[in-house]
PDB file of C-alpha atoms and ligand atoms in Angstrom:
ATOM      1  CA  MET F  34      90.725 106.421 114.821  1.00  0.00           C
ATOM      2  CA  LYS F  35      91.343 107.202 111.377  1.00  0.00           C
ATOM      3  CA  THR F  36      90.837 111.173 110.075  1.00  0.00           C
ATOM      4  CA  HIS F  37      90.945 110.368 106.395  1.00  0.00           C
ATOM      5  CA  ILE F  38      90.641 107.048 104.277  1.00  0.00           C
ATOM      6  CA  LEU F  39      92.057 106.898 100.740  1.00  0.00           C
ATOM      7  CA  VAL F  40      90.959 104.078  98.183  1.00  0.00           C
ATOM      8  CA  ALA F  41      92.929 103.196  95.119  1.00  0.00           C
ATOM      9  CA  THR F  42      90.858 101.761  91.954  1.00  0.00           C
ATOM     10  CA  ASP F  43      91.911 100.533  88.916  1.00  0.00           C
ATOM     11  CA  GLY F  44      88.052  99.189  88.148  1.00  0.00           C
ATOM     12  CA  SER F  45      88.871  95.622  88.807  1.00  0.00           C
ATOM     13  CA  ASP F  46      86.087  93.441  90.742  1.00  0.00           C
ATOM     14  CA  THR F  47      89.032  93.353  93.666  1.00  0.00           C
ATOM     15  CA  ALA F  48      89.043  97.222  93.734  1.00  0.00           C
ATOM     16  CA  ASN F  49      85.623  98.001  94.130  1.00  0.00           C
ATOM     17  CA  LYS F  50      85.809  95.089  97.231  1.00  0.00           C
ATOM     18  CA  ALA F  51      88.707  97.848  98.164  1.00  0.00           C
ATOM     19  CA  ILE F  52      85.938 100.966  97.752  1.00  0.00           C
ATOM     20  CA  ASP F  53      83.002  99.095  99.566  1.00  0.00           C
ATOM     21  CA  LEU F  54      85.098  98.569 102.633  1.00  0.00           C
ATOM     22  CA  ALA F  55      86.780 102.058 102.444  1.00  0.00           C
ATOM     23  CA  ALA F  56      83.274 103.457 102.356  1.00  0.00           C
ATOM     24  CA  GLU F  57      82.048 101.598 105.169  1.00  0.00           C
ATOM     25  CA  LEU F  58      84.608 102.380 107.399  1.00  0.00           C
ATOM     26  CA  ALA F  59      84.431 106.424 106.478  1.00  0.00           C
ATOM     27  CA  ALA F  60      80.834 106.187 107.314  1.00  0.00           C
ATOM     28  CA  LYS F  61      81.424 104.240 110.758  1.00  0.00           C
ATOM     29  CA  PHE F  62      84.347 106.930 111.659  1.00  0.00           C
ATOM     30  CA  ASP F  63      82.309 109.658 109.894  1.00  0.00           C
ATOM     31  CA  VAL F  64      85.505 110.689 107.896  1.00  0.00           C
ATOM     32  CA  PRO F  65      86.296 112.165 104.425  1.00  0.00           C
ATOM     33  CA  LEU F  66      86.901 109.058 101.724  1.00  0.00           C
ATOM     34  CA  THR F  67      89.148 110.195  98.471  1.00  0.00           C
ATOM     35  CA  ILE F  68      89.500 107.517  95.335  1.00  0.00           C
ATOM     36  CA  GLY F  69      92.076 107.325  94.039  1.00  0.00           C
ATOM     37  CA  HIS F  70      93.108 106.217  90.511  1.00  0.00           C
ATOM     38  CA  VAL F  71      96.293 106.340  88.509  1.00  0.00           C
ATOM     39  CA  LEU F  72      95.597 107.133  84.850  1.00  0.00           C
ATOM     40  CA  GLN F  73      97.025 103.599  83.280  1.00  0.00           C
ATOM     41  CA  PHE F  74      99.968 105.138  81.005  1.00  0.00           C
ATOM     42  CA  GLY F  75     102.260 102.204  80.335  1.00  0.00           C
ATOM     43  CA  ARG F  76      99.927  99.483  81.359  1.00  0.00           C
ATOM     44  CA  PRO F  77      99.637  96.563  79.136  1.00  0.00           C
ATOM     45  CA  SER F  78      97.000  96.813  76.267  1.00  0.00           C
ATOM     46  CA  ARG F  79      95.603  93.926  77.039  1.00  0.00           C
ATOM     47  CA  GLU F  80      94.789  94.208  80.620  1.00  0.00           C
ATOM     48  CA  LEU F  81      92.940  97.635  79.229  1.00  0.00           C
ATOM     49  CA  ALA F  82      91.072  96.239  76.675  1.00  0.00           C
ATOM     50  CA  ARG F  83      89.998  93.485  79.048  1.00  0.00           C
ATOM     51  CA  MET F  84      89.172  95.493  81.763  1.00  0.00           C
ATOM     52  CA  ALA F  85      87.536  97.844  79.306  1.00  0.00           C
ATOM     53  CA  GLU F  86      85.085  95.165  78.286  1.00  0.00           C
ATOM     54  CA  VAL F  87      84.239  93.204  80.793  1.00  0.00           C
ATOM     55  CA  GLU F  88      83.475  96.353  82.792  1.00  0.00           C
ATOM     56  CA  HIS F  89      81.640  98.076  79.938  1.00  0.00           C
ATOM     57  CA  ILE F  90      83.895 100.660  80.502  1.00  0.00           C
ATOM     58  CA  VAL F  91      83.878 101.349  76.519  1.00  0.00           C
ATOM     59  CA  GLU F  92      79.850 101.574  76.068  1.00  0.00           C
ATOM     60  CA  SER F  93      79.893 103.872  79.125  1.00  0.00           C
ATOM     61  CA  VAL F  94      82.153 106.242  77.657  1.00  0.00           C
ATOM     62  CA  GLN F  95      81.213 106.257  74.014  1.00  0.00           C
ATOM     63  CA  LYS F  96      77.611 107.061  74.924  1.00  0.00           C
ATOM     64  CA  THR F  97      78.998 110.768  75.839  1.00  0.00           C
ATOM     65  CA  GLN F  98      82.099 110.763  73.678  1.00  0.00           C
ATOM     66  CA  GLN F  99      83.890 110.269  70.243  1.00  0.00           C
ATOM     67  CA  VAL F 100      86.777 107.747  70.986  1.00  0.00           C
ATOM     68  CA  ASP F 101      87.580 104.767  69.167  1.00  0.00           C
ATOM     69  CA  PHE F 102      88.341 102.196  71.146  1.00  0.00           C
ATOM     70  CA  ASN F 103      89.328  99.639  68.511  1.00  0.00           C
ATOM     71  CA  ILE F 104      92.664 101.417  68.754  1.00  0.00           C
ATOM     72  CA  LEU F 105      93.196  98.995  72.000  1.00  0.00           C
ATOM     73  CA  SER F 106      92.562  95.539  70.158  1.00  0.00           C
ATOM     74  CA  GLY F 107      93.649  96.685  66.525  1.00  0.00           C
ATOM     75  CA  SER F 108      97.827  97.172  67.703  1.00  0.00           C
ATOM     76  CA  GLY F 109      98.539  93.898  66.073  1.00  0.00           C
ATOM     77  CA  GLY F 110      99.982  92.952  68.922  1.00  0.00           C
ATOM     78  CA  GLY F 111     102.306  95.599  69.700  1.00  0.00           C
ATOM     79  CA  ASP F 112     102.272  97.435  72.789  1.00  0.00           C
ATOM     80  CA  ILE F 113     100.792 100.971  72.002  1.00  0.00           C
ATOM     81  CA  PHE F 114     100.134 101.967  75.830  1.00  0.00           C
ATOM     82  CA  SER F 115     104.169 101.149  76.335  1.00  0.00           C
ATOM     83  CA  SER F 116     105.078 103.899  73.849  1.00  0.00           C
ATOM     84  CA  SER F 117     106.746 106.997  75.817  1.00  0.00           C
ATOM     85  CA  ARG F 118     104.762 109.269  73.296  1.00  0.00           C
ATOM     86  CA  PRO F 119     101.273 107.936  73.588  1.00  0.00           C
ATOM     87  CA  SER F 120      99.308 109.579  70.835  1.00  0.00           C
ATOM     88  CA  SER F 121      96.438 112.055  71.502  1.00  0.00           C
ATOM     89  CA  ASP F 122      93.742 109.080  70.944  1.00  0.00           C
ATOM     90  CA  VAL F 123      95.531 106.937  73.268  1.00  0.00           C
ATOM     91  CA  VAL F 124      96.082 110.164  75.677  1.00  0.00           C
ATOM     92  CA  ARG F 125      92.092 110.791  75.496  1.00  0.00           C
ATOM     93  CA  MET F 126      91.330 107.144  76.219  1.00  0.00           C
ATOM     94  CA  ILE F 127      93.180 106.949  79.119  1.00  0.00           C
ATOM     95  CA  THR F 128      92.583 109.614  80.742  1.00  0.00           C
ATOM     96  CA  LEU F 129      88.237 109.194  79.951  1.00  0.00           C
ATOM     97  CA  MET F 130      88.406 105.515  81.394  1.00  0.00           C
ATOM     98  CA  GLY F 131      90.318 106.860  84.288  1.00  0.00           C
ATOM     99  CA  ASP F 132      87.389 109.592  84.983  1.00  0.00           C
ATOM    100  CA  GLU F 133      84.869 106.694  84.417  1.00  0.00           C
ATOM    101  CA  ILE F 134      86.611 104.394  86.968  1.00  0.00           C
ATOM    102  CA  VAL F 135      86.549 107.576  89.287  1.00  0.00           C
ATOM    103  CA  THR F 136      83.163 108.635  88.589  1.00  0.00           C
ATOM    104  CA  ARG F 137      81.858 104.775  89.545  1.00  0.00           C
ATOM    105  CA  GLY F 138      84.119 104.733  92.341  1.00  0.00           C
ATOM    106  CA  VAL F 139      82.375 107.547  93.947  1.00  0.00           C
ATOM    107  CA  ASP F 140      78.923 105.954  93.217  1.00  0.00           C
ATOM    108  CA  ARG F 141      79.895 102.775  94.541  1.00  0.00           C
ATOM    109  CA  ALA F 142      81.081 104.840  97.878  1.00  0.00           C
ATOM    110  CA  ARG F 143      78.010 106.724  98.293  1.00  0.00           C
ATOM    111  CA  ALA F 144      75.743 103.585  97.471  1.00  0.00           C
ATOM    112  CA  ALA F 145      78.020 102.089 100.681  1.00  0.00           C
ATOM    113  CA  GLY F 146      77.410 104.535 102.683  1.00  0.00           C
ATOM    114  CA  ALA F 147      80.142 107.111 102.781  1.00  0.00           C
ATOM    115  CA  GLY F 148      79.198 110.936 103.070  1.00  0.00           C
ATOM    116  CA  LYS F 149      81.981 113.093 101.760  1.00  0.00           C
ATOM    117  CA  VAL F 150      83.602 111.654  99.095  1.00  0.00           C
ATOM    118  CA  ASP F 151      86.702 113.252  97.189  1.00  0.00           C
ATOM    119  CA  THR F 152      88.511 112.094  93.938  1.00  0.00           C
ATOM    120  CA  LEU F 153      91.968 112.164  92.704  1.00  0.00           C
ATOM    121  CA  THR F 154      93.661 111.235  89.350  1.00  0.00           C
ATOM    122  CA  ALA F 155      97.814 110.936  89.271  1.00  0.00           C
ATOM    123  CA  ASP F 156     100.077 109.745  86.278  1.00  0.00           C
ATOM    124  CA  ASP F 157     102.944 107.859  88.050  1.00  0.00           C
ATOM    125  CA  ASP F 158     103.919 104.896  88.574  1.00  0.00           C
ATOM    126  CA  PRO F 159     100.827 103.048  90.016  1.00  0.00           C
ATOM    127  CA  ALA F 160     102.229 102.697  93.387  1.00  0.00           C
ATOM    128  CA  ASP F 161     104.251 105.686  94.218  1.00  0.00           C
ATOM    129  CA  GLY F 162     101.147 107.608  92.642  1.00  0.00           C
ATOM    130  CA  ILE F 163      98.681 105.849  95.094  1.00  0.00           C
ATOM    131  CA  LEU F 164     100.927 107.121  97.840  1.00  0.00           C
ATOM    132  CA  ASP F 165     101.681 110.945  96.526  1.00  0.00           C
ATOM    133  CA  MET F 166      97.628 110.998  96.635  1.00  0.00           C
ATOM    134  CA  ALA F 167      97.484 109.399 100.128  1.00  0.00           C
ATOM    135  CA  GLU F 168      99.724 112.285 100.942  1.00  0.00           C
ATOM    136  CA  LYS F 169      98.038 114.807  99.184  1.00  0.00           C
ATOM    137  CA  ALA F 170      94.979 113.640 100.597  1.00  0.00           C
ATOM    138  CA  GLY F 171      96.132 113.831 104.041  1.00  0.00           C
ATOM    139  CA  ALA F 172      95.082 110.210 104.658  1.00  0.00           C
ATOM    140  CA  ASP F 173      95.924 108.505 107.613  1.00  0.00           C
ATOM    141  CA  MET F 174      94.667 104.932 105.987  1.00  0.00           C
ATOM    142  CA  ILE F 175      95.138 103.715 102.610  1.00  0.00           C
ATOM    143  CA  VAL F 176      92.528 100.606 101.212  1.00  0.00           C
ATOM    144  CA  ILE F 177      93.593  98.609  98.660  1.00  0.00           C
ATOM    145  CA  GLY F 178      93.089  95.528  96.591  1.00  0.00           C
ATOM    146  CA  HIS F 179      94.779  92.610  96.695  1.00  0.00           C
ATOM    147  CA  ARG F 180      95.182  91.740  93.443  1.00  0.00           C
ATOM    148  CA  GLY F 181      93.939  94.258  90.118  1.00  0.00           C
ATOM    149  CA  LEU F 182      93.099  94.268  86.640  1.00  0.00           C
ATOM    150  CA  GLY F 183      96.603  92.023  85.980  1.00  0.00           C
ATOM    151  CA  ARG F 184      95.978  88.640  87.519  1.00  0.00           C
ATOM    152  CA  ILE F 185      97.375  86.262  85.045  1.00  0.00           C
ATOM    153  CA  ARG F 186      98.028  82.762  86.986  1.00  0.00           C
ATOM    154  CA  SER F 187     100.001  83.898  89.973  1.00  0.00           C
ATOM    155  CA  LEU F 188      98.876  83.326  93.661  1.00  0.00           C
ATOM    156  CA  LEU F 189     100.924  86.495  94.968  1.00  0.00           C
ATOM    157  CA  ALA F 190     100.003  89.495  95.905  1.00  0.00           C
ATOM    158  CA  GLY F 191      99.817  92.525  92.615  1.00  0.00           C
ATOM    159  CA  SER F 192     102.747  94.286  92.342  1.00  0.00           C
ATOM    160  CA  VAL F 193     101.116  97.386  93.027  1.00  0.00           C
ATOM    161  CA  ALA F 194      99.448  95.964  96.429  1.00  0.00           C
ATOM    162  CA  GLN F 195     103.119  94.662  97.086  1.00  0.00           C
ATOM    163  CA  LYS F 196     104.899  97.966  96.537  1.00  0.00           C
ATOM    164  CA  VAL F 197     102.335 100.444  98.737  1.00  0.00           C
ATOM    165  CA  ASN F 198     102.491  97.859 101.500  1.00  0.00           C
ATOM    166  CA  ASN F 199     106.271  97.827 102.013  1.00  0.00           C
ATOM    167  CA  ASN F 200     106.620 101.730 101.384  1.00  0.00           C
ATOM    168  CA  ALA F 201     103.646 103.329 103.204  1.00  0.00           C
ATOM    169  CA  GLU F 202     104.072 105.798 105.570  1.00  0.00           C
ATOM    170  CA  CYS F 203     100.364 105.341 106.901  1.00  0.00           C
ATOM    171  CA  THR F 204      98.233 101.917 107.932  1.00  0.00           C
ATOM    172  CA  VAL F 205      97.197  99.834 104.324  1.00  0.00           C
ATOM    173  CA  VAL F 206      94.616  97.942 104.698  1.00  0.00           C
ATOM    174  CA  THR F 207      94.648  95.260 102.042  1.00  0.00           C
ATOM    175  CA  VAL F 208      91.205  93.557 100.633  1.00  0.00           C
ATOM    176  CA  ARG F 209      90.816  90.446  99.265  1.00  0.00           C
TER     177      ARG F 209
HETATM  178  N1  LIG K 365      96.581 102.064  88.097  1.00  0.00           N
HETATM  179  C1  LIG K 365      95.426 101.883  89.577  1.00  0.00           C
HETATM  180  N2  LIG K 365      95.586 103.119  90.388  1.00  0.00           N
HETATM  181  C2  LIG K 365      94.714 102.859  91.479  1.00  0.00           C
HETATM  182  N3  LIG K 365      94.834 102.202  92.446  1.00  0.00           N
HETATM  183  C3  LIG K 365      95.632 100.889  91.015  1.00  0.00           C
HETATM  184  C4  LIG K 365      96.011 101.215  90.216  1.00  0.00           C
HETATM  185  N4  LIG K 365      96.464  99.364  89.824  1.00  0.00           N
HETATM  186  C5  LIG K 365      96.440  98.989  91.325  1.00  0.00           C
HETATM  187  N5  LIG K 365      96.052  99.288  91.854  1.00  0.00           N
HETATM  188  C6  LIG K 365      95.317  99.177  93.509  1.00  0.00           C
HETATM  189  O1  LIG K 365      95.866  97.954  93.986  1.00  0.00           O
HETATM  190  C7  LIG K 365      95.170  96.707  93.698  1.00  0.00           C
HETATM  191  C8  LIG K 365      96.068  95.595  93.563  1.00  0.00           C
HETATM  192  O2  LIG K 365      96.485  95.468  92.300  1.00  0.00           O
HETATM  193  P1  LIG K 365      98.279  95.385  91.532  1.00  0.00           P
HETATM  194  O3  LIG K 365      98.982  95.175  92.214  1.00  0.00           O
HETATM  195  O4  LIG K 365      98.278  95.922  90.165  1.00  0.00           O
HETATM  196  O5  LIG K 365      97.364  93.640  90.965  1.00  0.00           O
HETATM  197  P2  LIG K 365      97.614  92.775  89.796  1.00  0.00           P
HETATM  198  O6  LIG K 365      99.149  92.223  89.370  1.00  0.00           O
HETATM  199  O7  LIG K 365      96.628  91.518  90.088  1.00  0.00           O
HETATM  200  O8  LIG K 365      96.996  94.011  88.759  1.00  0.00           O
HETATM  201  C9  LIG K 365      93.881  97.044  93.043  1.00  0.00           C
HETATM  202  O9  LIG K 365      92.777  95.984  93.409  1.00  0.00           O
HETATM  203  C10 LIG K 365      94.159  98.556  93.250  1.00  0.00           C
HETATM  204  O10 LIG K 365      93.864  98.730  95.003  1.00  0.00           O
HETATM  205 MG1  LIG K 366      97.696  95.730  88.132  1.00  0.00          MG
END
């Protein structure tokens, strides 16, 4: 019997599947669910731009916030997100995207039947951030996607998924 579930989401389709399963389990066990997201500082801008487009995050955020998403594609191939000191616009955009990702996660989890749903965000290496959030939430199960936004031609599990699986102290469920 589990007492608290943390699901990790990067906004990808596979992470959405993880949210669906986590919410179903939380409902069945009647336990709280935490939606956890690690802010994507240091992620390749290509990945972020693709996600923002595919998931319509740009439109959603732009409805309520003044932010120029052209910064994602307008860097002439350079990687603005790998900068150790990102500009305040980039910081703001990544934070807004993170807010949008967890908000959507909450809506999705509720729709899938979860009762008590909380959120956490972290600013860290993704796997370390997920493990820290699980500890902070008191989770004894982590649900994670097998792949994320980075699926580039590899059949291997994503590196975040692998690292969480290898290092977690609690049960990890990997969703495909
Ligand atoms: N920044 C993040 N915040 C929260 N969860 C994440 C993050 N990045 C990845 N994950 C989780 O890890 C899963 C696998 O992603 P990852 O290992 O990064 O694969 P890929 O290499 O395909 O991107 C995702 O489905 C999601 O559950
Ligand atoms: Mg990834």
